[in-house]
Amino acid sequence: GGGGSFRTNAGGSGSSKGASARRERGRRAESDDDDDEGQGDWYEQQLRARWQSHQAEEQRRQQARAAQAQQEERQRRRAAESAHEAVESMKREATLKWEAFVGQVASAKEWQIRERDVPWPPLDARSLGFDSSDAERKRAFRVASMRWHPDRFAQSFGARLADTERDAILLRVTSVSQAINALFQESS
């Protein structure tokens, strides 16, 4: 019988101790849950902070790419404007040289034209104005083809050509005329 009461006492004590231990474990579990929630909150904060940092960095990269693209576009425009200005300058220079040549031929009655005296045009489509709008391109072709037509050139300047260079000059005029026609056809 004593063993039974021992069990009862032990069981009672054990029950009471067991309940107490269970309560303690429950409190610890709740505390652990709170810690887990605290860790979960901390983890969420870290993730949120990293995500915001990533988004900010990505936005900075996009802004940098946009700024780079704008800079490259400005450089392309400047280069195109510069190239356009250079071509326009070459056209003006060629026109001025031609006008000076015609003026010199008209004013110097005894002057014999040599091959080096002729203001030969640059033979590329841009310099001749064949890269412009259709109407401008056709006008530029008409001017160039009339100026460098072999028969017209011979009629205008043939009597003034130096005898020793006459054939070479007319051959080169023919070559220039053919090149102008070919460049115009290519640009069409």
Short mmCIF file of N, CA and C in Angstrom, two decimals:
data_model
loop_
_atom_site.label_atom_id
_atom_site.label_comp_id
_atom_site.label_asym_id
_atom_site.label_seq_id
_atom_site.Cartn_x
_atom_site.Cartn_y
_atom_site.Cartn_z
N GLY A 1 0.81 -1.17 0.00
CA GLY A 1 0.00 0.00 0.00
C GLY A 1 0.85 1.23 0.00
N GLY A 2 2.03 1.10 0.68
CA GLY A 2 2.83 2.30 0.75
C GLY A 2 3.34 2.67 -0.62
N GLY A 3 3.51 1.63 -1.40
CA GLY A 3 4.00 1.90 -2.75
C GLY A 3 2.99 2.66 -3.55
N GLY A 4 1.68 2.37 -3.26
CA GLY A 4 0.63 3.06 -4.01
C GLY A 4 0.55 4.50 -3.63
N SER A 5 0.69 4.74 -2.30
CA SER A 5 0.62 6.13 -1.90
C SER A 5 1.84 6.88 -2.41
N PHE A 6 2.91 6.15 -2.46
CA PHE A 6 4.12 6.78 -3.01
C PHE A 6 3.85 7.18 -4.45
N ARG A 7 3.21 6.28 -5.13
CA ARG A 7 2.91 6.58 -6.52
C ARG A 7 1.96 7.75 -6.61
N THR A 8 1.01 7.75 -5.74
CA THR A 8 0.04 8.82 -5.75
C THR A 8 0.75 10.12 -5.43
N ASN A 9 1.55 10.04 -4.35
CA ASN A 9 2.29 11.26 -4.01
C ASN A 9 3.28 11.58 -5.14
N ALA A 10 3.97 10.50 -5.54
CA ALA A 10 4.93 10.74 -6.63
C ALA A 10 4.19 11.15 -7.87
N GLY A 11 3.07 10.48 -8.13
CA GLY A 11 2.29 10.84 -9.31
C GLY A 11 1.73 12.22 -9.17
N GLY A 12 1.25 12.54 -7.93
CA GLY A 12 0.69 13.85 -7.70
C GLY A 12 1.77 14.90 -7.82
N SER A 13 2.87 14.58 -7.15
CA SER A 13 3.99 15.51 -7.26
C SER A 13 4.43 15.55 -8.69
N GLY A 14 4.50 14.37 -9.27
CA GLY A 14 4.95 14.29 -10.66
C GLY A 14 4.00 15.04 -11.57
N SER A 15 2.68 14.90 -11.27
CA SER A 15 1.69 15.58 -12.09
C SER A 15 1.85 17.07 -11.93
N SER A 16 2.01 17.45 -10.74
CA SER A 16 2.15 18.87 -10.45
C SER A 16 3.45 19.37 -11.05
N LYS A 17 4.51 18.57 -10.91
CA LYS A 17 5.78 18.97 -11.51
C LYS A 17 5.68 18.90 -13.04
N GLY A 18 5.00 17.91 -13.53
CA GLY A 18 4.83 17.76 -14.98
C GLY A 18 4.05 18.92 -15.56
N ALA A 19 2.98 19.31 -14.84
CA ALA A 19 2.17 20.44 -15.31
C ALA A 19 3.01 21.70 -15.30
N SER A 20 3.77 21.83 -14.23
CA SER A 20 4.63 23.00 -14.10
C SER A 20 5.67 23.00 -15.24
N ALA A 21 6.23 21.85 -15.52
CA ALA A 21 7.22 21.73 -16.60
C ALA A 21 6.56 22.01 -17.94
N ARG A 22 5.33 21.50 -18.10
CA ARG A 22 4.62 21.77 -19.36
C ARG A 22 4.34 23.25 -19.52
N ARG A 23 3.93 23.89 -18.40
CA ARG A 23 3.68 25.34 -18.47
C ARG A 23 4.97 26.08 -18.82
N GLU A 24 6.07 25.67 -18.20
CA GLU A 24 7.36 26.30 -18.46
C GLU A 24 7.76 26.11 -19.92
N ARG A 25 7.57 24.87 -20.40
CA ARG A 25 7.87 24.61 -21.80
C ARG A 25 6.97 25.45 -22.70
N GLY A 26 5.72 25.60 -22.35
CA GLY A 26 4.78 26.42 -23.12
C GLY A 26 5.24 27.87 -23.14
N ARG A 27 5.66 28.36 -21.92
CA ARG A 27 6.15 29.74 -21.87
C ARG A 27 7.40 29.89 -22.74
N ARG A 28 8.28 28.90 -22.63
CA ARG A 28 9.49 28.96 -23.45
C ARG A 28 9.12 28.89 -24.93
N ALA A 29 8.17 28.05 -25.27
CA ALA A 29 7.73 27.92 -26.66
C ALA A 29 7.14 29.23 -27.15
N GLU A 30 6.30 29.87 -26.29
CA GLU A 30 5.74 31.16 -26.66
C GLU A 30 6.86 32.18 -26.81
N SER A 31 7.81 32.11 -25.88
CA SER A 31 8.96 33.01 -25.95
C SER A 31 9.76 32.74 -27.21
N ASP A 32 9.93 31.43 -27.52
CA ASP A 32 10.63 31.06 -28.76
C ASP A 32 9.84 31.54 -29.97
N ASP A 33 8.49 31.40 -29.87
CA ASP A 33 7.65 31.90 -30.96
C ASP A 33 7.83 33.40 -31.10
N ASP A 34 7.85 34.10 -29.96
CA ASP A 34 8.09 35.54 -30.01
C ASP A 34 9.47 35.81 -30.61
N ASP A 35 10.48 35.00 -30.19
CA ASP A 35 11.81 35.15 -30.76
C ASP A 35 11.77 34.86 -32.25
N ASP A 36 11.03 33.77 -32.60
CA ASP A 36 10.90 33.44 -34.02
C ASP A 36 10.22 34.58 -34.76
N GLU A 37 9.16 35.15 -34.13
CA GLU A 37 8.49 36.29 -34.77
C GLU A 37 9.47 37.45 -34.87
N GLY A 38 10.24 37.67 -33.84
CA GLY A 38 11.26 38.74 -33.85
C GLY A 38 12.28 38.46 -34.94
N GLN A 39 12.69 37.19 -35.03
CA GLN A 39 13.63 36.82 -36.08
C GLN A 39 12.96 36.95 -37.44
N GLY A 40 11.68 36.57 -37.50
CA GLY A 40 10.93 36.69 -38.75
C GLY A 40 10.80 38.15 -39.14
N ASP A 41 10.52 39.03 -38.18
CA ASP A 41 10.44 40.46 -38.46
C ASP A 41 11.80 40.97 -38.93
N TRP A 42 12.85 40.56 -38.24
CA TRP A 42 14.20 40.98 -38.61
C TRP A 42 14.53 40.51 -40.02
N TYR A 43 14.19 39.25 -40.32
CA TYR A 43 14.45 38.66 -41.63
C TYR A 43 13.67 39.43 -42.70
N GLU A 44 12.39 39.72 -42.43
CA GLU A 44 11.56 40.48 -43.37
C GLU A 44 12.16 41.87 -43.59
N GLN A 45 12.62 42.49 -42.53
CA GLN A 45 13.24 43.82 -42.64
C GLN A 45 14.50 43.75 -43.51
N GLN A 46 15.31 42.71 -43.29
CA GLN A 46 16.52 42.55 -44.09
C GLN A 46 16.19 42.35 -45.57
N LEU A 47 15.19 41.48 -45.81
CA LEU A 47 14.77 41.25 -47.20
C LEU A 47 14.25 42.53 -47.83
N ARG A 48 13.40 43.25 -47.09
CA ARG A 48 12.84 44.50 -47.59
C ARG A 48 13.95 45.51 -47.87
N ALA A 49 14.90 45.62 -46.96
CA ALA A 49 16.01 46.55 -47.15
C ALA A 49 16.86 46.17 -48.36
N ARG A 50 17.11 44.88 -48.53
CA ARG A 50 17.88 44.43 -49.69
C ARG A 50 17.13 44.69 -50.99
N TRP A 51 15.83 44.43 -50.97
CA TRP A 51 15.00 44.65 -52.16
C TRP A 51 14.99 46.13 -52.53
N GLN A 52 14.83 47.00 -51.54
CA GLN A 52 14.82 48.44 -51.78
C GLN A 52 16.19 48.89 -52.30
N SER A 53 17.24 48.34 -51.73
CA SER A 53 18.59 48.66 -52.19
C SER A 53 18.77 48.21 -53.64
N HIS A 54 18.29 47.01 -53.95
CA HIS A 54 18.36 46.48 -55.31
C HIS A 54 17.59 47.37 -56.27
N GLN A 55 16.36 47.76 -55.87
CA GLN A 55 15.55 48.62 -56.74
C GLN A 55 16.23 49.97 -56.96
N ALA A 56 16.78 50.54 -55.90
CA ALA A 56 17.47 51.82 -56.02
C ALA A 56 18.68 51.69 -56.96
N GLU A 57 19.43 50.61 -56.81
CA GLU A 57 20.59 50.38 -57.67
C GLU A 57 20.16 50.18 -59.13
N GLU A 58 19.09 49.44 -59.34
CA GLU A 58 18.58 49.22 -60.69
C GLU A 58 18.10 50.53 -61.31
N GLN A 59 17.44 51.35 -60.52
CA GLN A 59 17.00 52.66 -60.99
C GLN A 59 18.20 53.53 -61.35
N ARG A 60 19.25 53.49 -60.53
CA ARG A 60 20.46 54.25 -60.81
C ARG A 60 21.09 53.77 -62.11
N ARG A 61 21.11 52.45 -62.31
CA ARG A 61 21.67 51.89 -63.56
C ARG A 61 20.86 52.33 -64.77
N GLN A 62 19.53 52.30 -64.64
CA GLN A 62 18.67 52.73 -65.74
C GLN A 62 18.89 54.20 -66.06
N GLN A 63 19.02 55.03 -65.03
CA GLN A 63 19.28 56.44 -65.24
C GLN A 63 20.63 56.64 -65.91
N ALA A 64 21.62 55.86 -65.47
CA ALA A 64 22.96 55.95 -66.07
C ALA A 64 22.90 55.53 -67.54
N ARG A 65 22.15 54.45 -67.85
CA ARG A 65 22.01 54.00 -69.25
C ARG A 65 21.31 55.07 -70.09
N ALA A 66 20.26 55.67 -69.52
CA ALA A 66 19.53 56.71 -70.24
C ALA A 66 20.43 57.92 -70.48
N ALA A 67 21.20 58.30 -69.47
CA ALA A 67 22.12 59.44 -69.62
C ALA A 67 23.18 59.12 -70.68
N GLN A 68 23.69 57.89 -70.67
CA GLN A 68 24.69 57.46 -71.66
C GLN A 68 24.10 57.49 -73.07
N ALA A 69 22.85 57.02 -73.19
CA ALA A 69 22.19 57.02 -74.50
C ALA A 69 21.98 58.45 -75.00
N GLN A 70 21.60 59.34 -74.10
CA GLN A 70 21.43 60.73 -74.49
C GLN A 70 22.75 61.35 -74.92
N GLN A 71 23.81 61.05 -74.17
CA GLN A 71 25.14 61.56 -74.51
C GLN A 71 25.57 61.05 -75.89
N GLU A 72 25.36 59.76 -76.14
CA GLU A 72 25.74 59.18 -77.43
C GLU A 72 24.92 59.80 -78.56
N GLU A 73 23.63 60.04 -78.30
CA GLU A 73 22.78 60.67 -79.32
C GLU A 73 23.26 62.09 -79.62
N ARG A 74 23.62 62.84 -78.57
CA ARG A 74 24.16 64.20 -78.78
C ARG A 74 25.45 64.14 -79.59
N GLN A 75 26.31 63.17 -79.29
CA GLN A 75 27.57 63.03 -80.03
C GLN A 75 27.30 62.66 -81.49
N ARG A 76 26.32 61.77 -81.71
CA ARG A 76 25.97 61.40 -83.09
C ARG A 76 25.45 62.61 -83.86
N ARG A 77 24.59 63.40 -83.17
CA ARG A 77 24.06 64.60 -83.84
C ARG A 77 25.17 65.59 -84.16
N ARG A 78 26.06 65.80 -83.17
CA ARG A 78 27.18 66.73 -83.40
C ARG A 78 28.05 66.25 -84.56
N ALA A 79 28.33 64.94 -84.58
CA ALA A 79 29.15 64.38 -85.66
C ALA A 79 28.44 64.54 -87.00
N ALA A 80 27.13 64.28 -87.02
CA ALA A 80 26.37 64.44 -88.26
C ALA A 80 26.35 65.90 -88.69
N GLU A 81 26.14 66.80 -87.73
CA GLU A 81 26.15 68.23 -88.05
C GLU A 81 27.53 68.65 -88.55
N SER A 82 28.56 68.15 -87.88
CA SER A 82 29.93 68.48 -88.28
C SER A 82 30.21 67.94 -89.68
N ALA A 83 29.80 66.70 -89.94
CA ALA A 83 30.00 66.12 -91.27
C ALA A 83 29.21 66.90 -92.32
N HIS A 84 27.98 67.26 -91.96
CA HIS A 84 27.14 68.05 -92.87
C HIS A 84 27.79 69.40 -93.16
N GLU A 85 28.29 70.04 -92.09
CA GLU A 85 28.96 71.33 -92.25
C GLU A 85 30.21 71.19 -93.12
N ALA A 86 30.95 70.10 -92.93
CA ALA A 86 32.15 69.87 -93.73
C ALA A 86 31.79 69.69 -95.20
N VAL A 87 30.74 68.94 -95.46
CA VAL A 87 30.30 68.73 -96.85
C VAL A 87 29.82 70.05 -97.45
N GLU A 88 29.04 70.79 -96.67
CA GLU A 88 28.56 72.09 -97.17
C GLU A 88 29.74 73.02 -97.45
N SER A 89 30.74 72.97 -96.59
CA SER A 89 31.94 73.78 -96.78
C SER A 89 32.67 73.36 -98.06
N MET A 90 32.77 72.05 -98.29
CA MET A 90 33.41 71.56 -99.52
C MET A 90 32.63 72.00 -100.75
N LYS A 91 31.29 71.97 -100.66
CA LYS A 91 30.47 72.40 -101.79
C LYS A 91 30.69 73.89 -102.08
N ARG A 92 30.68 74.70 -101.01
CA ARG A 92 30.90 76.14 -101.18
C ARG A 92 32.29 76.41 -101.77
N GLU A 93 33.29 75.70 -101.26
CA GLU A 93 34.66 75.87 -101.75
C GLU A 93 34.77 75.49 -103.22
N ALA A 94 34.13 74.38 -103.59
CA ALA A 94 34.16 73.94 -104.99
C ALA A 94 33.47 74.97 -105.88
N THR A 95 32.35 75.51 -105.40
CA THR A 95 31.63 76.53 -106.18
C THR A 95 32.47 77.79 -106.32
N LEU A 96 33.11 78.21 -105.22
CA LEU A 96 33.96 79.41 -105.27
C LEU A 96 35.15 79.20 -106.21
N LYS A 97 35.75 78.03 -106.16
CA LYS A 97 36.88 77.73 -107.05
C LYS A 97 36.42 77.76 -108.51
N TRP A 98 35.23 77.18 -108.78
CA TRP A 98 34.72 77.17 -110.14
C TRP A 98 34.46 78.58 -110.63
N GLU A 99 33.82 79.38 -109.78
CA GLU A 99 33.53 80.76 -110.15
C GLU A 99 34.82 81.56 -110.38
N ALA A 100 35.83 81.33 -109.54
CA ALA A 100 37.12 82.01 -109.72
C ALA A 100 37.76 81.58 -111.04
N PHE A 101 37.66 80.28 -111.35
CA PHE A 101 38.20 79.74 -112.60
C PHE A 101 37.52 80.40 -113.80
N VAL A 102 36.19 80.44 -113.79
CA VAL A 102 35.44 81.04 -114.90
C VAL A 102 35.79 82.53 -115.02
N GLY A 103 35.89 83.20 -113.86
CA GLY A 103 36.24 84.63 -113.87
C GLY A 103 37.63 84.86 -114.42
N GLN A 104 38.56 84.01 -114.06
CA GLN A 104 39.94 84.15 -114.55
C GLN A 104 40.00 83.90 -116.06
N VAL A 105 39.26 82.90 -116.53
CA VAL A 105 39.23 82.62 -117.97
C VAL A 105 38.66 83.82 -118.71
N ALA A 106 37.62 84.43 -118.17
CA ALA A 106 36.97 85.57 -118.83
C ALA A 106 37.87 86.81 -118.82
N SER A 107 38.61 87.02 -117.73
CA SER A 107 39.39 88.25 -117.61
C SER A 107 40.78 88.17 -118.24
N ALA A 108 41.38 87.01 -118.26
CA ALA A 108 42.74 86.87 -118.81
C ALA A 108 42.64 86.26 -120.19
N LYS A 109 42.56 87.12 -121.18
CA LYS A 109 42.33 86.68 -122.57
C LYS A 109 43.47 85.81 -123.12
N GLU A 110 44.68 86.00 -122.67
CA GLU A 110 45.83 85.26 -123.18
C GLU A 110 46.16 84.02 -122.36
N TRP A 111 45.45 83.80 -121.28
CA TRP A 111 45.76 82.71 -120.35
C TRP A 111 45.43 81.36 -120.96
N GLN A 112 46.39 80.46 -120.91
CA GLN A 112 46.19 79.09 -121.40
C GLN A 112 45.87 78.19 -120.20
N ILE A 113 44.78 77.47 -120.30
CA ILE A 113 44.33 76.61 -119.20
C ILE A 113 45.14 75.32 -119.21
N ARG A 114 45.73 75.01 -118.05
CA ARG A 114 46.46 73.75 -117.88
C ARG A 114 45.61 72.85 -116.98
N GLU A 115 45.94 71.57 -116.96
CA GLU A 115 45.15 70.62 -116.16
C GLU A 115 45.12 71.00 -114.69
N ARG A 116 46.23 71.48 -114.16
CA ARG A 116 46.29 71.85 -112.74
C ARG A 116 45.45 73.10 -112.42
N ASP A 117 45.08 73.88 -113.45
CA ASP A 117 44.29 75.09 -113.25
C ASP A 117 42.79 74.80 -113.11
N VAL A 118 42.36 73.67 -113.61
CA VAL A 118 40.94 73.32 -113.59
C VAL A 118 40.55 72.89 -112.17
N PRO A 119 39.47 73.46 -111.61
CA PRO A 119 39.04 73.09 -110.26
C PRO A 119 38.22 71.79 -110.28
N TRP A 120 38.91 70.68 -110.35
CA TRP A 120 38.26 69.38 -110.44
C TRP A 120 37.40 69.13 -109.20
N PRO A 121 36.19 68.61 -109.41
CA PRO A 121 35.28 68.41 -108.26
C PRO A 121 35.65 67.16 -107.46
N PRO A 122 35.31 67.16 -106.18
CA PRO A 122 35.45 65.91 -105.41
C PRO A 122 34.39 64.94 -105.93
N LEU A 123 34.80 63.72 -106.19
CA LEU A 123 33.87 62.78 -106.81
C LEU A 123 33.28 61.82 -105.78
N ASP A 124 32.40 62.36 -104.93
CA ASP A 124 31.61 61.53 -104.04
C ASP A 124 30.21 62.13 -103.97
N ALA A 125 29.23 61.29 -103.73
CA ALA A 125 27.83 61.70 -103.79
C ALA A 125 27.52 62.83 -102.81
N ARG A 126 28.07 62.76 -101.60
CA ARG A 126 27.78 63.81 -100.60
C ARG A 126 28.32 65.16 -101.05
N SER A 127 29.56 65.18 -101.53
CA SER A 127 30.17 66.45 -101.93
C SER A 127 29.45 67.07 -103.12
N LEU A 128 28.89 66.23 -103.97
CA LEU A 128 28.16 66.73 -105.13
C LEU A 128 26.72 67.11 -104.79
N GLY A 129 26.27 66.75 -103.59
CA GLY A 129 24.91 67.09 -103.16
C GLY A 129 23.88 66.04 -103.54
N PHE A 130 24.34 64.82 -103.85
CA PHE A 130 23.43 63.76 -104.26
C PHE A 130 22.81 63.02 -103.08
N ASP A 131 23.12 63.42 -101.86
CA ASP A 131 22.56 62.76 -100.68
C ASP A 131 21.44 63.60 -100.06
N SER A 132 20.94 64.58 -100.79
CA SER A 132 19.91 65.49 -100.29
C SER A 132 18.53 64.98 -100.67
N SER A 133 17.53 65.85 -100.50
CA SER A 133 16.17 65.49 -100.90
C SER A 133 16.15 65.28 -102.42
N ASP A 134 15.10 64.69 -102.91
CA ASP A 134 15.03 64.35 -104.34
C ASP A 134 15.18 65.58 -105.22
N ALA A 135 14.48 66.67 -104.89
CA ALA A 135 14.55 67.88 -105.71
C ALA A 135 15.95 68.49 -105.66
N GLU A 136 16.54 68.54 -104.48
CA GLU A 136 17.90 69.10 -104.35
C GLU A 136 18.92 68.22 -105.06
N ARG A 137 18.73 66.92 -104.96
CA ARG A 137 19.62 65.96 -105.61
C ARG A 137 19.58 66.15 -107.13
N LYS A 138 18.39 66.29 -107.68
CA LYS A 138 18.24 66.49 -109.12
C LYS A 138 18.85 67.82 -109.57
N ARG A 139 18.66 68.87 -108.75
CA ARG A 139 19.24 70.17 -109.08
C ARG A 139 20.77 70.10 -109.06
N ALA A 140 21.31 69.44 -108.04
CA ALA A 140 22.77 69.29 -107.91
C ALA A 140 23.32 68.50 -109.11
N PHE A 141 22.59 67.46 -109.52
CA PHE A 141 23.02 66.67 -110.68
C PHE A 141 23.02 67.52 -111.94
N ARG A 142 21.96 68.31 -112.11
CA ARG A 142 21.86 69.13 -113.32
C ARG A 142 23.03 70.11 -113.38
N VAL A 143 23.33 70.77 -112.25
CA VAL A 143 24.44 71.73 -112.22
C VAL A 143 25.76 71.03 -112.55
N ALA A 144 26.02 69.91 -111.87
CA ALA A 144 27.28 69.20 -112.07
C ALA A 144 27.40 68.63 -113.48
N SER A 145 26.32 68.06 -113.99
CA SER A 145 26.41 67.44 -115.32
C SER A 145 26.54 68.51 -116.42
N MET A 146 25.92 69.67 -116.23
CA MET A 146 26.08 70.75 -117.21
C MET A 146 27.51 71.32 -117.14
N ARG A 147 28.02 71.51 -115.94
CA ARG A 147 29.36 72.08 -115.76
C ARG A 147 30.43 71.17 -116.35
N TRP A 148 30.27 69.86 -116.17
CA TRP A 148 31.32 68.93 -116.57
C TRP A 148 30.98 68.10 -117.81
N HIS A 149 29.97 68.52 -118.56
CA HIS A 149 29.66 67.82 -119.81
C HIS A 149 30.81 68.07 -120.79
N PRO A 150 31.36 67.01 -121.37
CA PRO A 150 32.55 67.17 -122.23
C PRO A 150 32.34 68.16 -123.39
N ASP A 151 31.19 68.09 -124.07
CA ASP A 151 30.96 68.99 -125.20
C ASP A 151 30.81 70.43 -124.73
N ARG A 152 30.09 70.62 -123.65
CA ARG A 152 29.89 71.98 -123.12
C ARG A 152 31.22 72.56 -122.63
N PHE A 153 32.01 71.73 -121.93
CA PHE A 153 33.30 72.19 -121.43
C PHE A 153 34.20 72.58 -122.60
N ALA A 154 34.22 71.74 -123.62
CA ALA A 154 35.06 72.02 -124.80
C ALA A 154 34.60 73.29 -125.50
N GLN A 155 33.28 73.49 -125.57
CA GLN A 155 32.74 74.68 -126.22
C GLN A 155 33.11 75.94 -125.43
N SER A 156 33.01 75.86 -124.08
CA SER A 156 33.27 77.03 -123.24
C SER A 156 34.75 77.34 -123.10
N PHE A 157 35.59 76.29 -122.97
CA PHE A 157 36.99 76.52 -122.63
C PHE A 157 37.98 75.94 -123.64
N GLY A 158 37.51 75.21 -124.65
CA GLY A 158 38.39 74.51 -125.58
C GLY A 158 39.43 75.39 -126.25
N ALA A 159 39.05 76.58 -126.64
CA ALA A 159 39.98 77.48 -127.33
C ALA A 159 41.09 77.95 -126.40
N ARG A 160 40.84 77.89 -125.09
CA ARG A 160 41.81 78.39 -124.11
C ARG A 160 42.68 77.29 -123.52
N LEU A 161 42.42 76.03 -123.87
CA LEU A 161 43.20 74.92 -123.31
C LEU A 161 44.61 74.92 -123.87
N ALA A 162 45.59 74.68 -123.01
CA ALA A 162 46.98 74.58 -123.46
C ALA A 162 47.08 73.41 -124.43
N ASP A 163 47.74 73.65 -125.58
CA ASP A 163 47.83 72.63 -126.62
C ASP A 163 48.45 71.33 -126.11
N THR A 164 49.44 71.44 -125.24
CA THR A 164 50.14 70.24 -124.74
C THR A 164 49.28 69.43 -123.77
N GLU A 165 48.23 70.03 -123.22
CA GLU A 165 47.41 69.33 -122.22
C GLU A 165 45.95 69.19 -122.64
N ARG A 166 45.64 69.66 -123.83
CA ARG A 166 44.26 69.65 -124.31
C ARG A 166 43.62 68.26 -124.21
N ASP A 167 44.26 67.25 -124.78
CA ASP A 167 43.69 65.89 -124.79
C ASP A 167 43.53 65.35 -123.36
N ALA A 168 44.53 65.58 -122.52
CA ALA A 168 44.47 65.09 -121.13
C ALA A 168 43.33 65.77 -120.37
N ILE A 169 43.15 67.06 -120.59
CA ILE A 169 42.08 67.79 -119.89
C ILE A 169 40.72 67.28 -120.35
N LEU A 170 40.52 67.15 -121.66
CA LEU A 170 39.22 66.69 -122.17
C LEU A 170 38.94 65.24 -121.77
N LEU A 171 39.99 64.43 -121.72
CA LEU A 171 39.81 63.05 -121.26
C LEU A 171 39.38 63.02 -119.78
N ARG A 172 40.01 63.88 -119.00
CA ARG A 172 39.65 63.93 -117.57
C ARG A 172 38.24 64.49 -117.38
N VAL A 173 37.84 65.48 -118.18
CA VAL A 173 36.48 66.03 -118.11
C VAL A 173 35.48 64.92 -118.43
N THR A 174 35.78 64.12 -119.44
CA THR A 174 34.89 63.00 -119.79
C THR A 174 34.80 62.02 -118.63
N SER A 175 35.91 61.72 -118.01
CA SER A 175 35.94 60.81 -116.86
C SER A 175 35.12 61.38 -115.69
N VAL A 176 35.26 62.68 -115.44
CA VAL A 176 34.49 63.32 -114.36
C VAL A 176 33.00 63.26 -114.69
N SER A 177 32.64 63.53 -115.92
CA SER A 177 31.24 63.49 -116.33
C SER A 177 30.65 62.09 -116.13
N GLN A 178 31.39 61.07 -116.52
CA GLN A 178 30.91 59.69 -116.34
C GLN A 178 30.78 59.34 -114.86
N ALA A 179 31.72 59.80 -114.06
CA ALA A 179 31.66 59.54 -112.61
C ALA A 179 30.45 60.23 -111.99
N ILE A 180 30.15 61.44 -112.42
CA ILE A 180 28.97 62.17 -111.91
C ILE A 180 27.71 61.41 -112.27
N ASN A 181 27.61 60.94 -113.51
CA ASN A 181 26.43 60.16 -113.93
C ASN A 181 26.29 58.88 -113.10
N ALA A 182 27.39 58.19 -112.89
CA ALA A 182 27.36 56.94 -112.14
C ALA A 182 26.98 57.20 -110.68
N LEU A 183 27.53 58.24 -110.07
CA LEU A 183 27.19 58.57 -108.69
C LEU A 183 25.71 58.95 -108.55
N PHE A 184 25.20 59.67 -109.52
CA PHE A 184 23.78 60.04 -109.48
C PHE A 184 22.90 58.79 -109.59
N GLN A 185 23.27 57.88 -110.49
CA GLN A 185 22.50 56.64 -110.63
C GLN A 185 22.53 55.81 -109.35
N GLU A 186 23.70 55.74 -108.72
CA GLU A 186 23.84 54.97 -107.47
C GLU A 186 23.02 55.57 -106.34
N SER A 187 22.89 56.90 -106.35
CA SER A 187 22.18 57.56 -105.25
C SER A 187 20.67 57.55 -105.44
N SER A 188 20.20 57.09 -106.59
CA SER A 188 18.76 57.05 -106.87
C SER A 188 18.08 55.92 -106.16
#
